[in-house]
XYZ file of C-alpha atoms in Angstrom:
555
model
C 11.845 20.113 20.445
C 8.726 19.951 22.595
C 6.732 16.754 21.988
C 3.598 17.444 19.992
C 0.347 17.511 21.921
C -2.458 16.103 19.841
C -6.105 16.961 20.419
C -8.607 14.937 18.434
C -12.292 15.808 18.094
C -14.481 12.726 17.729
C -17.611 13.270 15.682
C -20.692 11.109 15.275
C -20.014 8.175 12.992
C -21.223 8.681 9.470
C -20.360 5.067 8.754
C -18.537 2.223 10.448
C -17.079 -0.537 8.371
C -15.720 -3.795 9.652
C -12.847 -4.828 7.435
C -11.124 -8.139 7.441
C -8.219 -9.554 5.541
C -9.452 -12.884 4.368
C -7.534 -15.985 3.571
C -6.837 -14.644 0.110
C -5.840 -11.228 1.351
C -8.848 -9.320 0.032
C -10.852 -7.176 2.396
C -14.514 -7.818 3.060
C -17.084 -5.862 4.972
C -19.434 -7.092 7.633
C -22.156 -5.038 9.246
C -21.473 -4.308 12.895
C -24.485 -4.658 15.186
C -24.395 -1.085 16.464
C -22.684 0.656 13.570
C -25.164 3.116 12.112
C -25.144 5.673 9.368
C -27.801 8.373 9.382
C -29.908 6.038 7.269
C -29.200 2.628 8.722
C -26.524 -0.027 9.323
C -23.247 0.331 7.491
C -21.875 -2.308 5.154
C -18.895 -1.496 2.914
C -19.643 2.182 2.602
C -22.606 4.361 3.497
C -25.993 2.668 3.753
C -27.220 5.020 1.047
C -25.117 6.201 -1.865
C -26.336 9.369 -3.508
C -26.052 10.476 -7.116
C -22.823 11.972 -8.478
C -21.976 15.356 -7.051
C -19.669 18.169 -7.968
C -16.643 18.652 -5.713
C -15.265 22.115 -5.110
C -11.683 22.091 -3.898
C -10.419 24.871 -1.701
C -8.710 27.514 -3.809
C -5.209 28.738 -3.098
C -3.976 32.283 -3.776
C -4.750 33.818 -7.155
C -1.069 34.628 -7.726
C 2.158 32.829 -6.821
C 4.169 34.200 -3.886
C 6.747 36.900 -4.558
C 9.444 34.908 -2.753
C 10.631 31.343 -3.275
C 8.199 28.845 -1.774
C 8.642 25.344 -0.464
C 8.519 22.518 -3.043
C 5.284 20.661 -3.655
C 5.167 16.959 -2.801
C 3.060 14.424 -4.700
C 2.981 10.892 -3.292
C 1.328 8.310 -5.552
C 0.633 4.857 -4.093
C -0.734 2.039 -6.244
C -2.548 -0.888 -4.631
C -1.052 -4.385 -5.131
C 1.020 -3.354 -8.150
C 3.589 -6.009 -8.990
C 7.267 -5.246 -9.535
C 6.957 -6.644 -13.062
C 3.872 -4.593 -13.952
C 5.976 -1.639 -15.102
C 8.021 -1.667 -18.277
C 10.687 0.437 -16.546
C 11.550 -2.603 -14.443
C 12.357 -4.658 -17.521
C 9.081 -6.479 -17.906
C 5.600 -5.079 -18.048
C 2.188 -6.636 -17.682
C 1.203 -9.228 -20.303
C 4.831 -9.731 -21.303
C 5.360 -6.056 -21.996
C 2.251 -5.742 -24.174
C 1.005 -2.806 -22.102
C 3.727 -0.164 -21.727
C 3.636 2.225 -18.777
C 5.381 5.286 -20.260
C 4.020 7.836 -17.815
C 4.971 5.970 -14.659
C 8.280 5.011 -16.293
C 8.992 8.699 -16.941
C 9.296 9.332 -13.195
C 12.312 7.020 -13.200
C 13.731 8.331 -16.488
C 13.540 11.906 -15.219
C 14.624 11.007 -11.704
C 15.634 7.827 -9.903
C 14.544 4.193 -9.865
C 15.192 2.481 -6.532
C 16.012 -1.036 -7.668
C 15.628 -2.444 -4.151
C 12.609 -0.539 -2.884
C 10.834 -2.361 -0.080
C 7.333 -2.196 1.322
C 6.975 -1.638 5.035
C 4.826 -4.775 5.324
C 3.316 -7.572 3.240
C -0.184 -6.059 3.211
C -1.649 -2.663 2.628
C -2.734 -1.222 5.999
C 0.557 -1.576 7.933
C 2.506 -0.546 4.817
C 0.490 2.659 4.586
C 1.132 3.239 8.275
C 4.879 2.970 7.631
C 4.672 5.370 4.685
C 2.791 8.064 6.561
C 4.662 7.834 9.896
C 8.237 7.053 8.806
C 8.344 4.199 11.318
C 8.085 0.450 11.510
C 4.378 -0.181 12.146
C 5.402 -2.622 14.880
C 6.771 0.345 16.864
C 3.197 1.427 17.573
C 1.338 -1.884 17.441
C -0.137 -1.587 13.936
C 1.121 -5.063 13.118
C -1.999 -6.601 11.608
C -4.624 -5.330 9.212
C -7.778 -4.361 11.151
C -10.050 -7.390 11.441
C -13.139 -8.531 13.407
C -13.371 -11.777 15.413
C -15.218 -13.372 12.482
C -11.927 -13.544 10.605
C -10.646 -16.630 12.440
C -13.801 -18.578 11.681
C -13.786 -17.631 8.003
C -10.177 -18.741 7.637
C -10.692 -22.000 9.517
C -13.660 -23.005 7.391
C -12.154 -22.286 3.993
C -10.757 -25.363 2.249
C -7.582 -24.538 0.346
C -6.650 -28.123 -0.405
C -3.688 -29.794 1.297
C -2.930 -26.908 3.644
C -5.951 -25.155 5.116
C -6.666 -22.120 7.236
C -6.263 -22.150 11.018
C -7.841 -19.959 13.679
C -6.992 -19.044 17.263
C -10.302 -18.653 19.120
C -8.505 -18.429 22.460
C -7.217 -14.995 21.419
C -10.673 -13.515 20.896
C -10.775 -12.395 24.537
C -7.976 -9.933 23.730
C -9.668 -8.464 20.668
C -10.371 -4.736 20.869
C -13.508 -3.143 19.363
C -13.211 -2.463 15.687
C -13.806 1.228 16.342
C -10.435 1.301 18.138
C -8.531 -0.304 15.261
C -6.642 2.399 13.446
C -3.438 4.369 13.268
C -2.845 5.409 16.910
C -3.618 9.031 17.671
C -0.154 9.358 19.198
C 1.501 8.915 15.802
C 2.518 11.914 13.707
C 1.774 11.650 10.002
C 3.746 13.353 7.272
C 0.570 15.294 6.452
C 0.514 16.741 9.981
C 4.180 17.622 9.805
C 3.741 19.409 6.482
C 0.464 21.053 7.460
C 2.228 22.640 10.442
C 4.642 24.462 8.113
C 2.018 25.812 5.762
C 1.348 23.042 3.254
C -2.176 22.507 1.978
C -2.622 18.752 2.370
C -4.796 16.645 0.075
C -5.823 12.977 0.181
C -7.414 11.095 -2.706
C -8.488 7.441 -2.808
C -7.731 4.622 -0.427
C -7.056 5.169 3.291
C -7.182 1.895 5.290
C -5.746 3.364 8.510
C -8.955 3.185 10.499
C -12.525 3.333 9.286
C -14.132 5.133 12.233
C -14.419 8.919 11.915
C -11.737 9.685 14.501
C -9.186 7.930 12.272
C -10.231 9.724 9.072
C -7.662 11.453 6.892
C -9.075 14.855 7.838
C -8.274 14.031 11.462
C -4.703 12.992 10.572
C -3.371 16.137 8.976
C -5.210 16.392 5.672
C -7.081 19.601 4.897
C -9.228 17.807 2.344
C -9.964 14.148 1.611
C -11.724 12.289 -1.175
C -12.206 8.739 0.148
C -12.823 5.782 -2.175
C -11.848 2.814 0.038
C -13.970 -0.300 -0.395
C -15.483 0.804 -3.701
C -16.094 -0.878 -7.007
C -14.442 0.763 -10.003
C -17.862 0.933 -11.680
C -21.175 -0.796 -10.952
C -20.804 -4.326 -12.242
C -23.681 -3.960 -14.730
C -22.554 -0.578 -16.044
C -22.316 -0.651 -19.877
C -18.938 1.105 -19.626
C -17.256 -1.723 -17.683
C -15.735 -5.147 -18.379
C -15.411 -7.451 -15.357
C -13.301 -10.476 -14.471
C -14.645 -12.555 -11.602
C -12.314 -15.072 -9.963
C -14.368 -18.240 -9.382
C -11.417 -19.880 -7.572
C -11.492 -17.189 -4.876
C -14.618 -17.229 -2.645
C -13.773 -13.799 -1.277
C -13.862 -12.365 -4.779
C -17.436 -13.615 -5.032
C -18.210 -11.838 -1.770
C -16.764 -8.577 -3.081
C -18.962 -8.653 -6.153
C -22.011 -9.222 -3.975
C -21.190 -6.602 -1.347
C -19.170 -3.650 -2.627
C -20.900 -0.390 -3.486
C -19.673 2.166 -5.982
C -19.111 5.240 -3.876
C -16.938 8.091 -2.673
C -17.001 10.525 0.249
C -15.617 14.046 0.495
C -14.370 15.079 3.944
C -16.534 12.479 5.704
C -19.773 13.710 4.169
C -22.565 11.741 2.548
C -21.622 8.956 0.182
C -22.141 9.529 -3.534
C -21.437 7.788 -6.815
C -18.290 8.904 -8.627
C -18.865 10.394 -12.069
C -16.572 7.972 -13.868
C -14.500 4.796 -13.651
C -12.824 5.055 -10.261
C -9.200 5.356 -11.417
C -10.157 8.079 -13.888
C -12.409 9.802 -11.361
C -9.753 10.009 -8.652
C -7.344 11.367 -11.277
C -9.915 13.944 -12.423
C -10.257 15.278 -8.895
C -6.536 15.191 -8.144
C -5.833 17.237 -11.270
C -8.485 19.784 -10.283
C -7.102 20.069 -6.754
C -3.506 20.463 -7.950
C -4.544 23.302 -10.234
C -6.537 24.947 -7.428
C -3.417 24.936 -5.233
C -0.842 25.832 -7.860
C 0.110 29.061 -6.092
C 0.868 27.601 -2.658
C 2.867 24.603 -1.461
C 0.784 21.447 -1.317
C 1.160 17.799 -0.366
C -1.000 15.492 -2.477
C -1.366 11.865 -1.345
C -2.894 10.043 -4.309
C -3.721 6.491 -3.210
C -5.168 4.649 -6.184
C -7.341 1.566 -5.616
C -5.910 -0.004 -8.779
C -5.005 -2.667 -9.586
C -6.501 -4.311 -6.461
C -9.505 -6.596 -6.993
C -12.298 -6.577 -8.032
C -10.859 -6.698 -11.511
C -12.777 -4.134 -13.561
C -11.700 -2.202 -16.627
C -13.347 0.361 -18.833
C -14.674 -1.088 -22.055
C -12.546 1.434 -23.954
C -9.333 0.256 -22.301
C -10.331 -3.383 -22.691
C -11.116 -2.935 -26.384
C -7.751 -1.243 -26.922
C -5.981 -4.434 -25.804
C -7.490 -6.938 -28.238
C -4.025 -8.435 -28.756
C -4.228 -9.969 -25.244
C -6.170 -13.216 -25.498
C -6.614 -14.211 -21.849
C -9.665 -12.392 -20.467
C -8.420 -12.004 -16.893
C -5.039 -10.754 -18.058
C -6.706 -8.373 -20.474
C -8.892 -6.834 -17.747
C -5.930 -6.507 -15.390
C -3.808 -5.007 -18.170
C -6.541 -2.501 -18.943
C -6.498 -1.480 -15.266
C -2.746 -0.862 -15.518
C -3.355 1.163 -18.670
C -5.803 3.378 -16.782
C -3.414 3.727 -13.865
C -0.588 4.837 -16.147
C -2.905 7.261 -17.910
C -3.891 8.743 -14.546
C -0.297 9.251 -13.461
C 0.414 10.870 -16.824
C -2.412 13.352 -16.363
C -1.107 14.317 -12.920
C 2.376 14.889 -14.326
C 0.910 16.858 -17.221
C -1.016 19.129 -14.833
C 2.157 19.857 -12.898
C 3.809 20.793 -16.190
C 0.922 23.008 -17.311
C 0.979 24.870 -13.991
C 4.737 25.371 -14.170
C 5.364 23.177 -11.126
C 7.427 20.315 -12.540
C 10.878 21.539 -11.645
C 10.238 22.028 -7.949
C 7.776 19.236 -7.206
C 8.956 16.033 -5.547
C 6.988 13.146 -7.087
C 7.183 9.717 -5.446
C 5.575 6.585 -6.882
C 5.353 3.277 -4.988
C 3.069 0.301 -4.495
C 1.831 -0.644 -1.030
C 3.126 -4.216 -1.473
C 3.782 -6.761 -4.196
C 1.300 -8.284 -6.584
C -1.299 -10.675 -5.175
C -1.419 -14.397 -5.890
C -5.186 -14.418 -5.457
C -5.532 -12.504 -8.733
C -4.516 -15.689 -10.539
C -1.876 -14.157 -12.846
C 1.551 -15.791 -12.538
C 4.031 -13.109 -13.651
C 3.116 -10.003 -11.652
C 6.254 -10.075 -9.488
C 8.663 -11.716 -11.929
C 11.532 -12.473 -11.433
C 10.896 -12.529 -7.696
C 9.386 -15.328 -5.715
C 6.277 -15.033 -3.571
C 3.243 -12.775 -3.363
C 1.557 -10.142 -1.297
C 0.903 -11.823 2.092
C 4.502 -13.054 2.232
C 7.873 -11.491 3.017
C 9.529 -13.135 0.033
C 10.834 -10.565 -2.424
C 7.688 -10.807 -4.546
C 5.617 -9.686 -1.592
C 7.708 -6.724 -0.461
C 9.946 -5.647 -3.387
C 7.878 -2.920 -5.024
C 8.173 -0.286 -7.743
C 9.784 2.723 -6.035
C 10.410 5.794 -8.210
C 11.201 9.426 -7.419
C 11.476 12.609 -9.472
C 12.517 16.116 -8.389
C 14.313 17.958 -11.207
C 15.486 20.770 -8.929
C 17.363 18.342 -6.682
C 17.729 14.901 -8.318
C 19.614 14.385 -11.613
C 17.690 12.445 -14.236
C 18.270 8.816 -15.144
C 19.615 7.521 -11.845
C 19.302 3.942 -10.612
C 19.927 3.506 -6.913
C 20.691 -0.071 -5.898
C 20.959 -0.086 -2.082
C 17.843 -1.181 -0.132
C 15.345 1.518 0.822
C 11.988 1.272 2.543
C 8.543 2.811 2.550
C 9.311 4.665 5.756
C 12.047 6.666 4.001
C 9.305 8.628 2.226
C 8.482 10.443 5.486
C 12.022 11.666 6.109
C 12.597 12.508 2.435
C 9.434 14.609 2.238
C 10.226 16.327 5.546
C 13.724 17.234 4.324
C 12.325 18.566 1.046
C 10.026 20.834 3.051
C 12.902 21.827 5.363
C 10.988 20.720 8.442
C 12.679 18.995 11.378
C 11.791 15.413 12.184
C 10.054 14.738 15.505
C 12.619 14.210 18.263
C 10.323 12.552 20.783
C 10.284 9.190 18.966
C 12.397 6.960 16.755
C 12.054 7.790 13.065
C 13.267 4.793 11.078
C 13.318 6.499 7.697
C 16.126 8.604 6.263
C 16.254 11.328 3.637
C 17.077 9.523 0.390
C 18.075 12.539 -1.705
C 21.681 12.773 -0.379
C 22.133 9.058 -1.063
C 20.840 9.380 -4.612
C 23.030 12.399 -5.342
C 26.148 10.887 -3.747
C 26.352 13.384 -0.892
C 25.776 10.685 1.737
C 28.073 7.716 2.220
C 27.058 4.151 2.874
C 23.683 2.529 2.605
C 20.606 4.207 4.017
C 19.997 1.013 6.070
C 22.298 -1.803 7.046
C 19.359 -3.812 8.402
C 15.665 -3.933 7.554
C 12.996 -5.857 9.464
C 9.474 -7.153 8.913
C 7.128 -8.872 11.362
C 3.645 -10.346 11.304
C 3.225 -12.409 14.451
C 5.528 -15.409 14.364
C 6.507 -14.738 10.753
C 9.602 -12.524 11.084
C 12.280 -11.366 8.672
C 15.570 -9.494 8.745
C 17.663 -8.321 5.841
C 21.226 -7.589 7.031
C 23.442 -6.424 4.209
C 22.705 -8.918 1.461
C 21.690 -11.701 3.848
C 18.004 -12.319 4.427
C 16.570 -14.594 7.095
C 12.898 -15.535 7.213
C 11.620 -17.314 10.326
C 8.241 -19.006 10.122
C 6.199 -20.851 12.694
C 3.961 -22.535 10.136
C 5.839 -24.261 8.627
C 8.394 -24.429 11.430
C 11.269 -23.398 9.238
C 14.184 -20.994 8.761
C 14.886 -19.624 5.297
C 18.320 -18.075 4.702
C 19.135 -16.435 1.384
C 22.173 -14.660 -0.028
C 20.447 -11.973 -2.069
C 23.682 -10.847 -3.703
C 23.937 -14.201 -5.485
C 20.358 -15.443 -5.200
C 17.986 -12.464 -5.474
C 15.043 -14.689 -6.343
C 15.403 -16.735 -3.121
C 15.714 -20.202 -4.603
C 18.547 -21.679 -2.505
C 17.832 -21.961 1.219
C 21.190 -21.917 3.021
C 19.818 -22.229 6.564
C 20.888 -25.841 7.109
C 24.357 -25.233 5.670
C 25.029 -22.001 7.608
C 23.704 -22.346 11.190
C 26.089 -19.687 12.522
C 24.726 -17.084 10.108
C 21.168 -18.058 11.061
C 22.019 -17.620 14.750
C 23.643 -14.242 14.075
C 20.605 -12.959 12.214
C 18.226 -14.303 14.849
C 20.103 -12.217 17.409
C 19.459 -9.154 15.242
C 15.785 -10.063 15.097
C 15.638 -10.460 18.859
C 17.210 -7.046 19.443
C 14.812 -5.461 16.989
C 11.788 -7.152 18.552
C 12.820 -5.923 21.983
C 12.357 -2.352 20.715
C 8.898 -3.003 19.249
C 5.579 -3.083 21.092
C 2.825 -5.624 21.532
C 0.262 -5.646 18.699
C -2.774 -3.472 19.411
C -5.016 -6.430 18.607
C -4.278 -10.137 18.188
C -3.927 -12.267 15.110
C -7.034 -14.476 15.035
C -6.235 -16.676 12.083
C -3.766 -17.655 9.393
C -4.013 -19.028 5.885
C -1.542 -20.705 3.530
C 0.078 -18.834 0.657
C 1.848 -20.895 -1.976
C 5.146 -19.316 -2.975
C 5.450 -20.477 -6.563
C 1.960 -20.451 -8.008
C -1.249 -18.483 -7.780
C -4.474 -19.245 -5.965
C -5.934 -20.306 -9.305
C -3.728 -23.413 -9.287
C -4.259 -26.393 -6.944
C -1.815 -27.142 -4.148
C 0.557 -30.080 -4.449
C 2.662 -31.928 -1.881
C 5.807 -30.421 -3.383
C 4.669 -26.826 -2.919
C 6.532 -24.531 -0.579
C 4.324 -22.219 1.435
C 4.053 -19.866 4.360
C 1.074 -19.033 6.555
C -0.080 -15.439 6.777
C -2.458 -13.822 9.193
C -2.206 -10.060 9.298
């Protein structure tokens, strides 16, 4: 296969947004001195947000093809959804008080991957793994895009006993924010599918570069409805109920700074017509129907249930049995998310597409401790911003009636990057041969046609915080604290018993695996400027104690 030559056209910036992962893991925007929209400096989104506008999606053929066509592919990615937020995983938000029947149906009618792993502990590198089929460290997308101001913000925030640290000496190596994005040399699954005739659609969050040259429409998507960095509704809208986290200073910043906006194909910003989760669903359903007579790839990246916590009043009122206000708002967000997924599945059914549509549902990482709700990742330990199971074990469901028998549970570890290879195989398109593709097609493993595990080893890296899972052994190596954590996941899946001191030979063996893996990765495209502590066993809403175990996270 001849390596793909990629030509990118760079257009004038409609908006430039500086994003940073703060100490609590939420993104914030900061105006860049020379970043201009047509009407002034950019903040979170466009400087001016227009009134709601009607979107017209490109129409496919009026009639279906006479011959068999390639299967459709629908990839749904939730944002910060905890493993325990779905009733299919044995729990459910608010102790199971808010069922998720529509999302659960993907597993009932297909397969639930019981050990589905995120490609990273935060959203941007995880999304890079999903769309490229590769470890993000293979192409330097190791840290979430961040400006030099990040280190200072982390250093100055007082967490309690353990506080943020910054590395000002690394600022000399920082690249301009405009260069922070998914490298142009990478091939996305959208590009691969577009090349074989798929109409490719993006809805919602992106987070793979905010400058125009990194936009979804420059990375293989025919059409894109962008809602990154948006409120779910204006905070004073009579239709909304809000929960503001006074223990999280970044949450306060979000409420003060975020607009309520969307953009279609990089055009002018406008206000969505409805609550964001419902609005993105509305448009996805319209686009699916418009393309019912040709193969399409729909990447539906919901913002929910990421902060700011906002629910519709109707959903909030429907959950009067939940007494805690924050939990009730979060639960109402899950209710809306499940409703949205249900409407997408219903549209596929109405258009006669269910049988030959591959539907994949995942979260970008585990639930976040900065939300202040303790059970999001139960029974697993840790949060988003860590590589403990709570941070990287995510809901991972797949349905394709034409190829996958219903009601399967697959128990071997799989990863985000397997989505790329699975989608490519479904479309009968060859994988690129000019680079390592880390993912594998999961369908033969689910159906029993492939032997062995898809992966004997899985790796994660964020600076000096590095992890390997080899078989059922998992080693975490941290620089702050200077500690090795060794767990036998077969007997201790919730990572409570650290065996590192008792098994130095196993630690050494796994460190050799890490070293070999790291030798095949590349230097980060930009440095890590700061780190902040994340408590493993309680949320940000609770004060630190001397007995707490923690890790530091910075990317």
